[in-house]
Tab-separated table of C-alpha atoms in Angstrom:
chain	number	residue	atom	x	y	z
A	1	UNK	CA	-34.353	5.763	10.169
A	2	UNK	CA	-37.549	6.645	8.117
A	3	UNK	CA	-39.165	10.013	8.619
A	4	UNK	CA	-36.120	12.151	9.743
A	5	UNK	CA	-35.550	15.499	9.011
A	6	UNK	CA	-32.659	15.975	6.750
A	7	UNK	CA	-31.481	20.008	6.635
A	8	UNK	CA	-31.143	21.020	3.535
A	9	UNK	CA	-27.074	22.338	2.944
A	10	UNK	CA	-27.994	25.885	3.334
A	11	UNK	CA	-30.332	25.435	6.585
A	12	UNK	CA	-27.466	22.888	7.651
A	13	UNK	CA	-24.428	25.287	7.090
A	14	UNK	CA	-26.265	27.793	9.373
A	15	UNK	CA	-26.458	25.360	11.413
A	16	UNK	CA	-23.172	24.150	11.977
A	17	UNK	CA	-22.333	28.302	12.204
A	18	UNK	CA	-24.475	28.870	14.987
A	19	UNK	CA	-23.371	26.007	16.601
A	20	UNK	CA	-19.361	26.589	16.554
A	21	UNK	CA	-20.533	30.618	17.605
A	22	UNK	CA	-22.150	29.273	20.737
A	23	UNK	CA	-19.619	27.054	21.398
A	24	UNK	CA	-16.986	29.809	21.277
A	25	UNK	CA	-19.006	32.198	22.936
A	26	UNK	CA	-19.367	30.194	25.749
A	27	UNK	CA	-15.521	29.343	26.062
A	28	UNK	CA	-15.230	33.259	26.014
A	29	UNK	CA	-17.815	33.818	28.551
A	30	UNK	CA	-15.976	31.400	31.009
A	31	UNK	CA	-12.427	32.848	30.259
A	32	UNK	CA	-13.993	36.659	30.342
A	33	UNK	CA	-15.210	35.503	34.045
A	34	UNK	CA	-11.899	34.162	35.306
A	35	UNK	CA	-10.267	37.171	34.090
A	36	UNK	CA	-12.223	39.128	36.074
A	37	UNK	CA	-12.105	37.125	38.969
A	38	UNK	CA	-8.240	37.400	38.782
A	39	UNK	CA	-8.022	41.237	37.848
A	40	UNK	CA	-10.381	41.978	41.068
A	41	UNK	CA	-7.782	39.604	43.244
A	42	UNK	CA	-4.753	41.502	41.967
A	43	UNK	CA	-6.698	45.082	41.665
A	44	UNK	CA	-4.085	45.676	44.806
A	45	UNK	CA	-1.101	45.129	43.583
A	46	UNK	CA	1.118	46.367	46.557
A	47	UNK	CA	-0.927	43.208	48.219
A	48	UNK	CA	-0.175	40.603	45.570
A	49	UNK	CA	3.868	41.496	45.431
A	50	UNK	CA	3.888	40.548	49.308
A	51	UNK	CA	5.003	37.327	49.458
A	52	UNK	CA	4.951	36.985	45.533
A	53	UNK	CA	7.725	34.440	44.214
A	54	UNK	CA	8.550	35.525	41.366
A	55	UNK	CA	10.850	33.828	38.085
A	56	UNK	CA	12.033	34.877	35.032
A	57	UNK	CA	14.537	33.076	32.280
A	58	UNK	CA	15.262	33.721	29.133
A	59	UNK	CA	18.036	32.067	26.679
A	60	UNK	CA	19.455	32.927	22.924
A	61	UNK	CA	22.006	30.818	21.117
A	62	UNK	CA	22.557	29.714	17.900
A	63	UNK	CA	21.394	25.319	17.147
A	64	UNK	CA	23.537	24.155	14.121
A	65	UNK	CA	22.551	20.958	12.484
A	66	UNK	CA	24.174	19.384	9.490
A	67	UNK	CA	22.621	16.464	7.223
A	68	UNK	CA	24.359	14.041	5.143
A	69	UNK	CA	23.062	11.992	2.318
A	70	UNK	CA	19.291	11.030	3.327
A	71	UNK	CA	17.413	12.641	6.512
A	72	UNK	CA	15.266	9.529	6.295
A	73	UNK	CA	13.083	8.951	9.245
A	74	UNK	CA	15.797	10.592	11.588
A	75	UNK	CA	14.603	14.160	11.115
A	76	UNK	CA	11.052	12.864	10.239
A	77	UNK	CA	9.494	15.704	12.350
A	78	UNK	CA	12.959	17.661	13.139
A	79	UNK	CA	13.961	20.816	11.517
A	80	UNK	CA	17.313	19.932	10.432
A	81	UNK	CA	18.684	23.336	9.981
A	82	UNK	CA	21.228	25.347	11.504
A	83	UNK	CA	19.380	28.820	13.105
A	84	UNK	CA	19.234	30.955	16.129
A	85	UNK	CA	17.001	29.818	19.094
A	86	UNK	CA	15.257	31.329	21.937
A	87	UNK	CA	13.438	30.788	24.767
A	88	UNK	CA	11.670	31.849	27.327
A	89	UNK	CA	10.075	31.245	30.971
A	90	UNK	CA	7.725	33.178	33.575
A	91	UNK	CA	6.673	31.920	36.331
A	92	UNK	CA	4.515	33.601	39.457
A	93	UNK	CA	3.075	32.706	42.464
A	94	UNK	CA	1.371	34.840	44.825
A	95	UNK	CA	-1.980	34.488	46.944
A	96	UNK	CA	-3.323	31.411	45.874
A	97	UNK	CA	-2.529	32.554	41.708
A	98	UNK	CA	-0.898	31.319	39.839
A	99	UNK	CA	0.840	31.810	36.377
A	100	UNK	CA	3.290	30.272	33.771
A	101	UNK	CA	4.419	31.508	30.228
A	102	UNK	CA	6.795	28.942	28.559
A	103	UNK	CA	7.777	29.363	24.560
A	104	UNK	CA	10.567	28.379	22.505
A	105	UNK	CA	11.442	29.153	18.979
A	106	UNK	CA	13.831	27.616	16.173
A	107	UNK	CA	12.303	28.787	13.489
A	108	UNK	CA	8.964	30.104	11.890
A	109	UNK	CA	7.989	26.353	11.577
A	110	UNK	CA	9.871	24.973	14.481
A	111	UNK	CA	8.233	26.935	17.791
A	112	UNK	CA	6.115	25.768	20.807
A	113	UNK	CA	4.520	27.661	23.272
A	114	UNK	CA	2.352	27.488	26.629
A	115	UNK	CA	-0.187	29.553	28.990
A	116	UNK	CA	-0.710	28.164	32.228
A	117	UNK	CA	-3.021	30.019	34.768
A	118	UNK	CA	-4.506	29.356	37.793
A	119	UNK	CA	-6.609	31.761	39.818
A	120	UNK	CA	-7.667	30.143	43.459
A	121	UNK	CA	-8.803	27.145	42.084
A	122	UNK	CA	-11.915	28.681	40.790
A	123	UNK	CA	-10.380	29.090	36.726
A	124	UNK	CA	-7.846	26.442	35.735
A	125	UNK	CA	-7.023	26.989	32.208
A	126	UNK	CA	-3.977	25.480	30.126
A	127	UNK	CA	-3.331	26.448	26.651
A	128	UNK	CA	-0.427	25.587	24.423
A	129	UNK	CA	0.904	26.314	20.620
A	130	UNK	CA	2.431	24.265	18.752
A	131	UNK	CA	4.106	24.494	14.746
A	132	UNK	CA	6.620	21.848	13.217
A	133	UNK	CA	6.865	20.483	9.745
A	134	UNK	CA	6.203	16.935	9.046
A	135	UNK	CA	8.580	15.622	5.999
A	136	UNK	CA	7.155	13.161	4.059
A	137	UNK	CA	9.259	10.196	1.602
A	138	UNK	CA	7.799	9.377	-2.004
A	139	UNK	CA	7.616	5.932	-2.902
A	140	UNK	CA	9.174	5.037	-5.858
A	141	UNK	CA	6.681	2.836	-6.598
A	142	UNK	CA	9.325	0.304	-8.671
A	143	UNK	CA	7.877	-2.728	-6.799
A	144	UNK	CA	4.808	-2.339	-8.836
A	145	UNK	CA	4.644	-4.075	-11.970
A	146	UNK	CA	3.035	-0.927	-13.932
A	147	UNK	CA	2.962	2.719	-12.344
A	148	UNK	CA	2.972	6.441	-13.382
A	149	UNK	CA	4.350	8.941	-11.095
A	150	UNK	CA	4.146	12.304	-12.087
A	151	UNK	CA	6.179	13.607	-9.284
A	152	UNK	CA	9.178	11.014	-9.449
A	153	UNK	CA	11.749	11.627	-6.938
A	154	UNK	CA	9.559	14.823	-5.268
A	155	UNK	CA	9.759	14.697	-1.196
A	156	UNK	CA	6.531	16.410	0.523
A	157	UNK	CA	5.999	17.999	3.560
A	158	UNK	CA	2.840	18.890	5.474
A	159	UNK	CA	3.167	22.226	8.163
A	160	UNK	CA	1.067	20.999	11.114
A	161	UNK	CA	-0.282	23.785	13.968
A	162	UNK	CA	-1.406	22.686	17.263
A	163	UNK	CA	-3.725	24.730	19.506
A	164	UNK	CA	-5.167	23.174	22.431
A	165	UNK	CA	-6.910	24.651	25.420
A	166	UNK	CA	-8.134	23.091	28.264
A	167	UNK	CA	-10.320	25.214	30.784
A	168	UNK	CA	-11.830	24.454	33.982
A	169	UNK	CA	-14.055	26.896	36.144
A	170	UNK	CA	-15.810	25.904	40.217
A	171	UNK	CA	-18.121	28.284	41.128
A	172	UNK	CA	-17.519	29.207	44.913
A	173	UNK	CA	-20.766	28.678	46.130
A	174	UNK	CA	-21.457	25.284	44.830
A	175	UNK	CA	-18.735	23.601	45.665
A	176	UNK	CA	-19.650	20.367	43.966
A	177	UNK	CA	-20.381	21.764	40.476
A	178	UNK	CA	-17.592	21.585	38.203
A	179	UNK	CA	-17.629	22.844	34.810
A	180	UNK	CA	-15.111	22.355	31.652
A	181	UNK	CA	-14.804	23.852	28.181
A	182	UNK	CA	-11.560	22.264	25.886
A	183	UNK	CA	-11.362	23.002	22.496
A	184	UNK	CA	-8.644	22.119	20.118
A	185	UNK	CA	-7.872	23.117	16.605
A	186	UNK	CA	-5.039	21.121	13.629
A	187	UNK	CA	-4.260	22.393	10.723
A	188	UNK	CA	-2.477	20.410	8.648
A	189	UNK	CA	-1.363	22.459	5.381
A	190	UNK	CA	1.447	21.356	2.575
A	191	UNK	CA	1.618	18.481	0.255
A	192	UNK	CA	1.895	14.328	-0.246
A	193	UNK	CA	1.895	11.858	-2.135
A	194	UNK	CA	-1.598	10.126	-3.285
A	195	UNK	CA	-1.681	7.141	-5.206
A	196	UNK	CA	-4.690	4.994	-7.443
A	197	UNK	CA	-5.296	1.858	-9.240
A	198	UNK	CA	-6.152	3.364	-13.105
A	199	UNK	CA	-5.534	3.441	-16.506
A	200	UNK	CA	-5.790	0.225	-18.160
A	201	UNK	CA	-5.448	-2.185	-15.489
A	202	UNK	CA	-6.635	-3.138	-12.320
A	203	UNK	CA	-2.510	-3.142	-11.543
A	204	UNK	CA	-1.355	0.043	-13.532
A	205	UNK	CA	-0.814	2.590	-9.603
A	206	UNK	CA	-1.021	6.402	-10.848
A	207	UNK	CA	1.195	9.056	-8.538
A	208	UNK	CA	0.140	12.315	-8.044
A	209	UNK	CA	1.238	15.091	-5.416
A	210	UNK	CA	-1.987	16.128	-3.611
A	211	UNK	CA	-2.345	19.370	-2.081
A	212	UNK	CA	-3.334	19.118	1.654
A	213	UNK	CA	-5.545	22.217	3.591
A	214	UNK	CA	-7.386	20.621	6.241
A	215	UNK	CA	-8.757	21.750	9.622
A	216	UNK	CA	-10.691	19.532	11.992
A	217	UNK	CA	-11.779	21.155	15.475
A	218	UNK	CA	-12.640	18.940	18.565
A	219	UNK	CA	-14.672	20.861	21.461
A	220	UNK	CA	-15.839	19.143	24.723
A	221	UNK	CA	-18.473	20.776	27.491
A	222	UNK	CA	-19.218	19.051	30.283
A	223	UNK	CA	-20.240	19.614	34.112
A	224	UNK	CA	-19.893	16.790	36.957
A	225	UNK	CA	-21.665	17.758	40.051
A	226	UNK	CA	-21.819	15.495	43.292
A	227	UNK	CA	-25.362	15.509	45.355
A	228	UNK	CA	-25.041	13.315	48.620
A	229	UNK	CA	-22.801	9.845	47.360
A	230	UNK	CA	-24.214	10.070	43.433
A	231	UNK	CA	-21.890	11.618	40.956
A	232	UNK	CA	-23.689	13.225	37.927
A	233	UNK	CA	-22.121	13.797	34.608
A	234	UNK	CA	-22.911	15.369	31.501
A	235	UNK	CA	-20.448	15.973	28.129
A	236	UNK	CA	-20.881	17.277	24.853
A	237	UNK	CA	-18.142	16.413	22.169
A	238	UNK	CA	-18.077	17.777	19.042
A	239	UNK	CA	-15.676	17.094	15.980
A	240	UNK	CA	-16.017	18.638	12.698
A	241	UNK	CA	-13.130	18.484	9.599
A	242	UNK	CA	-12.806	20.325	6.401
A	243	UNK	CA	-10.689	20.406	3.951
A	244	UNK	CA	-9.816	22.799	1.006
A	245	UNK	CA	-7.533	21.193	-1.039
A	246	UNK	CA	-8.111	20.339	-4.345
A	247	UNK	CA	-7.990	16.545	-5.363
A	248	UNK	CA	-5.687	15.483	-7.897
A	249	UNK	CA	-7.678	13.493	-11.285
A	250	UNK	CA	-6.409	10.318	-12.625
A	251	UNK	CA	-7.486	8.924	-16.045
A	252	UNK	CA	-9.331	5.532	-15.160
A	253	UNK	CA	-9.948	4.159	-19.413
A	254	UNK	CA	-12.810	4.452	-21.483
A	255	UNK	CA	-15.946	2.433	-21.398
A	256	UNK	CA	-15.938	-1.304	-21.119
A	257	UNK	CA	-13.774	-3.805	-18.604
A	258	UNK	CA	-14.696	-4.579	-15.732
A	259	UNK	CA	-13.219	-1.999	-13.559
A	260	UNK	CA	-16.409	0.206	-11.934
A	261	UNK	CA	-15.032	3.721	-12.778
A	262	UNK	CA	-14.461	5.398	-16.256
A	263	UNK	CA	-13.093	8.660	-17.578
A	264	UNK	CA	-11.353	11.548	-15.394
A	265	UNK	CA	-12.389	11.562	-11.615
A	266	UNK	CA	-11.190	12.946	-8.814
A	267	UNK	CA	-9.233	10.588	-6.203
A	268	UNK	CA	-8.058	11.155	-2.850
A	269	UNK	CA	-10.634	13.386	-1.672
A	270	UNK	CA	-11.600	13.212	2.285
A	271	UNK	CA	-14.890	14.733	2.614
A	272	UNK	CA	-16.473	17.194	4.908
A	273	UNK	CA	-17.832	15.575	8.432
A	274	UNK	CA	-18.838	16.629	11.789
A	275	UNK	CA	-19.648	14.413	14.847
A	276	UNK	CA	-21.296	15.178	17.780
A	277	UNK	CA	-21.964	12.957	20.795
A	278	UNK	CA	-24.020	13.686	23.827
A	279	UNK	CA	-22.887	11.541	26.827
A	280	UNK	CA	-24.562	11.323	30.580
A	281	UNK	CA	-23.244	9.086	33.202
A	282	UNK	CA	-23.788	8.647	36.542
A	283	UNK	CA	-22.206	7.052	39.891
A	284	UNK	CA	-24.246	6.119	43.003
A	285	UNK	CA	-23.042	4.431	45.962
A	286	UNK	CA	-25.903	2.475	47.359
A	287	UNK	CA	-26.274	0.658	50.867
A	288	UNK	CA	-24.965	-2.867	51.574
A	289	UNK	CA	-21.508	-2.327	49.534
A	290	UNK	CA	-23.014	-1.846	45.810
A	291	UNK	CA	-22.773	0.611	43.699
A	292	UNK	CA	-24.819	1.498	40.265
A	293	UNK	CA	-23.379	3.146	37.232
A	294	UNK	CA	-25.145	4.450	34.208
A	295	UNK	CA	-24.137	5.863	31.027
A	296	UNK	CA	-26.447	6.505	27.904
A	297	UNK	CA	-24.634	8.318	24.720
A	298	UNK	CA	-26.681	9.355	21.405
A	299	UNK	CA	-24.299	11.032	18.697
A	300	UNK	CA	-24.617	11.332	15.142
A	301	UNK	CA	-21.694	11.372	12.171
A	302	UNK	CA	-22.389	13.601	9.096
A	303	UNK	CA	-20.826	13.716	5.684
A	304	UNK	CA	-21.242	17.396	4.868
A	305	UNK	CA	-20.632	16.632	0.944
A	306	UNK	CA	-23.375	13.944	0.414
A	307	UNK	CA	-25.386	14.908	3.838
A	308	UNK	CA	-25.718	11.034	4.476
A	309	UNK	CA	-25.424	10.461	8.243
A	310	UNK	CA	-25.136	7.747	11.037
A	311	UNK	CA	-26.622	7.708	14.153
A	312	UNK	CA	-25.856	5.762	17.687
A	313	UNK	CA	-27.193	5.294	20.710
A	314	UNK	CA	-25.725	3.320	23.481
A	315	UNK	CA	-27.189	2.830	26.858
A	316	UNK	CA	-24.828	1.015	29.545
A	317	UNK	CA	-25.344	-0.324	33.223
A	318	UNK	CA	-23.549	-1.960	35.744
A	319	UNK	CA	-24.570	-2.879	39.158
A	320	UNK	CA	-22.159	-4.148	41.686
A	321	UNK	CA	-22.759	-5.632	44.640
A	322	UNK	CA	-20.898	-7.700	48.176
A	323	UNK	CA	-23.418	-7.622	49.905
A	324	UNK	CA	-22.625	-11.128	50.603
A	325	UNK	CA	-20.210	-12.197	52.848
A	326	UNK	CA	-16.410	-13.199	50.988
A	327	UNK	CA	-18.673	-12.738	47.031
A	328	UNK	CA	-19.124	-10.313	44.850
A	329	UNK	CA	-21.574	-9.779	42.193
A	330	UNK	CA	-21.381	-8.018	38.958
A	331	UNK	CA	-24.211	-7.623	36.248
A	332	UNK	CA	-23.919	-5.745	33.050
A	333	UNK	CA	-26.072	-4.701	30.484
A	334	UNK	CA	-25.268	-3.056	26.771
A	335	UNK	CA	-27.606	-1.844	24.193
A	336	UNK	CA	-25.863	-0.282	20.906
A	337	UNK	CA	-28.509	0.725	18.241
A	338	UNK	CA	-26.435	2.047	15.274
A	339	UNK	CA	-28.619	3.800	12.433
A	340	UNK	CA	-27.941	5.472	9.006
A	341	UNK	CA	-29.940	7.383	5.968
A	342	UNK	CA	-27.332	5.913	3.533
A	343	UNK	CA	-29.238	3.437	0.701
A	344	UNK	CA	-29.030	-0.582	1.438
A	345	UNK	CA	-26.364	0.189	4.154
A	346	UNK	CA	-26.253	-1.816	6.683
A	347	UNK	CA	-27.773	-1.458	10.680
A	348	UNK	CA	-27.469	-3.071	13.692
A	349	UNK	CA	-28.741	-3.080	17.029
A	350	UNK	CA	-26.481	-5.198	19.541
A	351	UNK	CA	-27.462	-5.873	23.035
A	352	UNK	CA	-25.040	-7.565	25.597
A	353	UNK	CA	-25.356	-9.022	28.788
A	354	UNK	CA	-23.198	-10.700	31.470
A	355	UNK	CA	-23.200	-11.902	34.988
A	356	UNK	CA	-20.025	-12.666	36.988
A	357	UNK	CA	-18.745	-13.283	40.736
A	358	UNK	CA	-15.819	-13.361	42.417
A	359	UNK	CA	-15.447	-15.500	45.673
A	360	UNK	CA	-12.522	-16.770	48.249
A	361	UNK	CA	-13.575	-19.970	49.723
A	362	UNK	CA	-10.178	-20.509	51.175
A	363	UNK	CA	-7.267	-18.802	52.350
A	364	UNK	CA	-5.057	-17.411	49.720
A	365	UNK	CA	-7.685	-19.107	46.652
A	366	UNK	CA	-9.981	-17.234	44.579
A	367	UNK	CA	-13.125	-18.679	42.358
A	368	UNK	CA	-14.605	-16.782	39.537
A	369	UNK	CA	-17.303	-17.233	36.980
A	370	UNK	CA	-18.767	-15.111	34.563
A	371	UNK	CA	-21.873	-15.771	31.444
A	372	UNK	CA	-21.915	-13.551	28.760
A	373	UNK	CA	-24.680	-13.593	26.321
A	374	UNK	CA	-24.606	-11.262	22.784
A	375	UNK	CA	-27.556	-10.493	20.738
A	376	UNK	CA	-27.068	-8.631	17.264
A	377	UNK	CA	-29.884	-7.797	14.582
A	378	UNK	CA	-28.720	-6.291	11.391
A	379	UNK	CA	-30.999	-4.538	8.695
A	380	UNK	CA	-29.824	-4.452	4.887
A	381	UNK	CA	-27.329	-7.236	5.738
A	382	UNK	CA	-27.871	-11.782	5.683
A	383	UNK	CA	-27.425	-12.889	8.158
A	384	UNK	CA	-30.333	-10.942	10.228
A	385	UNK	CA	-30.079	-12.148	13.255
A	386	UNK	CA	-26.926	-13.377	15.352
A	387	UNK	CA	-27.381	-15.035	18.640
């Protein structure tokens, strides 16, 4: 991958910035448009109560739980305490809209909720909360036969918040353009255990409670839009992580041995990373009972502490065909070119290709056959070339 740019980190953290801004400011622009496509269909309201069905349920009690001994993996993701609970539930349908409010809470760490809305099929959008509390064991470590734990006996527990929305929007007058915008943020904040091999031998495991902050965001555009039999598709994916959590440092001897690391370092540490793929596919129905499909994807993986990256691209097609009387005829063909700016790591390129049929000679009997052949060429790796 010789002669690509590489951002430097400040030109690449604007980078990412302007790209999560558009991002969101698109998802806005499509929700701001919905909402005013609903508030000009319910601008009458005397209208939109004709006819309206209309629901409402709400519920308070008190949920007692009681634990004996260990909670194990029984309450693993349950919030085994006693509390008061609520819920909730709207629901409304009227004129071709619809809406649906849902929620239920157990505690500030124990609650779910969700926002369904649908205005005349043009705006679809679904989006849901979630917060629960994910309790984590510590192994003892005493099958080892030398270890260190520094938190002996300590149970973790990581908070984990789930937002997810999921958005689709048909504009009226093209009826075969659809559009989507989901987006989806965890955070997973708390603690856990993080073990190492250290100290003075390859089989002496250090224990350490790690501090966990970490948010990874997934976003997905696309459009699909259908012109006479042949299905067009386009998506953009988009996955980035961080996390702020400081590493815990293990002691791993002073110099000599064999062992590759020396001194205090860091362990544990996930790094920084975003991923973006670009995907286009299409569907065509062609005379003579075939059919064609094509789908080409080009991403690219970057560590945002070392700014090595990884690049794909992957081109795909498949032609079907039965055209002939009682057979049918499949041929596919699979190019993945994987690259990377990371020293003497490896790369490949990997092209596949196959051929098989399907027949019925006779009643009630089938025949098949199929040939596959692989091709893979590696760079920075023996051996070269696999066939």
């Amino acid at each position: 991958m010789q002669g690509k740019k590489v951002f430097p980190p400040s030109d690449f953290g604007k980078n990412i910035l302007s790209n999560r801004i558009g991002i969101r400011l698109l998802i806005m622009l499509m929700s701001l448009t919905a909402l005013l496509v609903f508030a000009y269909k319910v601008s009458k309201a005397e209208d939109l109560l004709k006819g309206g069905e209309y629901l409402f349920d709400a519920s308070i009690g008190y949920n007692y739980a009681n634990v004996d001994d260990y909670r194990g993996k029984v309450g693993e993701y349950e919030y085994l305490h006693s509390s008061v609970e609520g819920s909730f539930d709207f629901q409304g349908n009227a004129q071709r809209q619809y809406l649906d409010l849902w929620g239920n809470y157990k505690n500030k760490n124990d609650q779910q909720y969700l926002f369904d809305l649908d205005v005349s099929r043009i705006f679809q959008s679904e989006t849901s909360y979630s917060r629960f509390i994910h309790y984590l064991d510590n192994d003892p470590l005493t099958n080892q036969d030398f270890y260190t734990d520094f938190e002996q006996g300590t149970n973790h527990s990581i908070i984990v918040q789930n937002i997810k929305s999921e958005n689709t929007f048909r504009i009226p007058f093209i009826p075969n353009l659809q559009l989507n915008a989901d987006f989806r943020q965890l955070n997973r904040k708390g603690h856990k255990q993080a073990t190492t091999v250290s100290h003075c031998t390859e089989c002496h495991v250090t224990s350490k409670g790690k501090r966990v902050n970490q948010t990874t965001e997934y976003v997905d555009l696309g459009a699909e839009v259908t012109i006479k039999g042949v299905t067009f598709n386009y998506d953009y994916k988009q996955k980035s992580f961080h996390d702020s959590g400081d590493a815990p440092v293990a002691y791993y001897g002073s110099e000599g041995g064999d062992f590759p690391i020396r001194g205090f370092q860091e362990y544990s540490r996930v790094p920084d990373s975003k991923t973006s793929v670009n995907r286009f596919r299409g569907n065509a129905a062609l005379p003579f009972r075939s059919s064609l499909h094509f789908d080409y994807q080009v991403g690219e993986t970057r560590n945002r502490d070392t700014d090595y990256e990884r690049d794909f691209t992957s081109t795909a097609v498949q032609f079907s065909t039965a055209s002939l009387k009682y057979v049918t005829f499949n041929f596919n063909y699979h190019d993945l070119d994987v690259d990377n700016n990371v020293p003497d790591a490896m790369e490949k390129d990997i092209t596949r290709r196959s051929v098989s049929f399907k027949t019925k000679p006779w009643k009630k009997n089938y025949l098949r056959g199929s040939y596959r052949w692989e091709d893979i060429d590696r760079r920075n790796a023996s051996p070269r070339t696999t066939r």
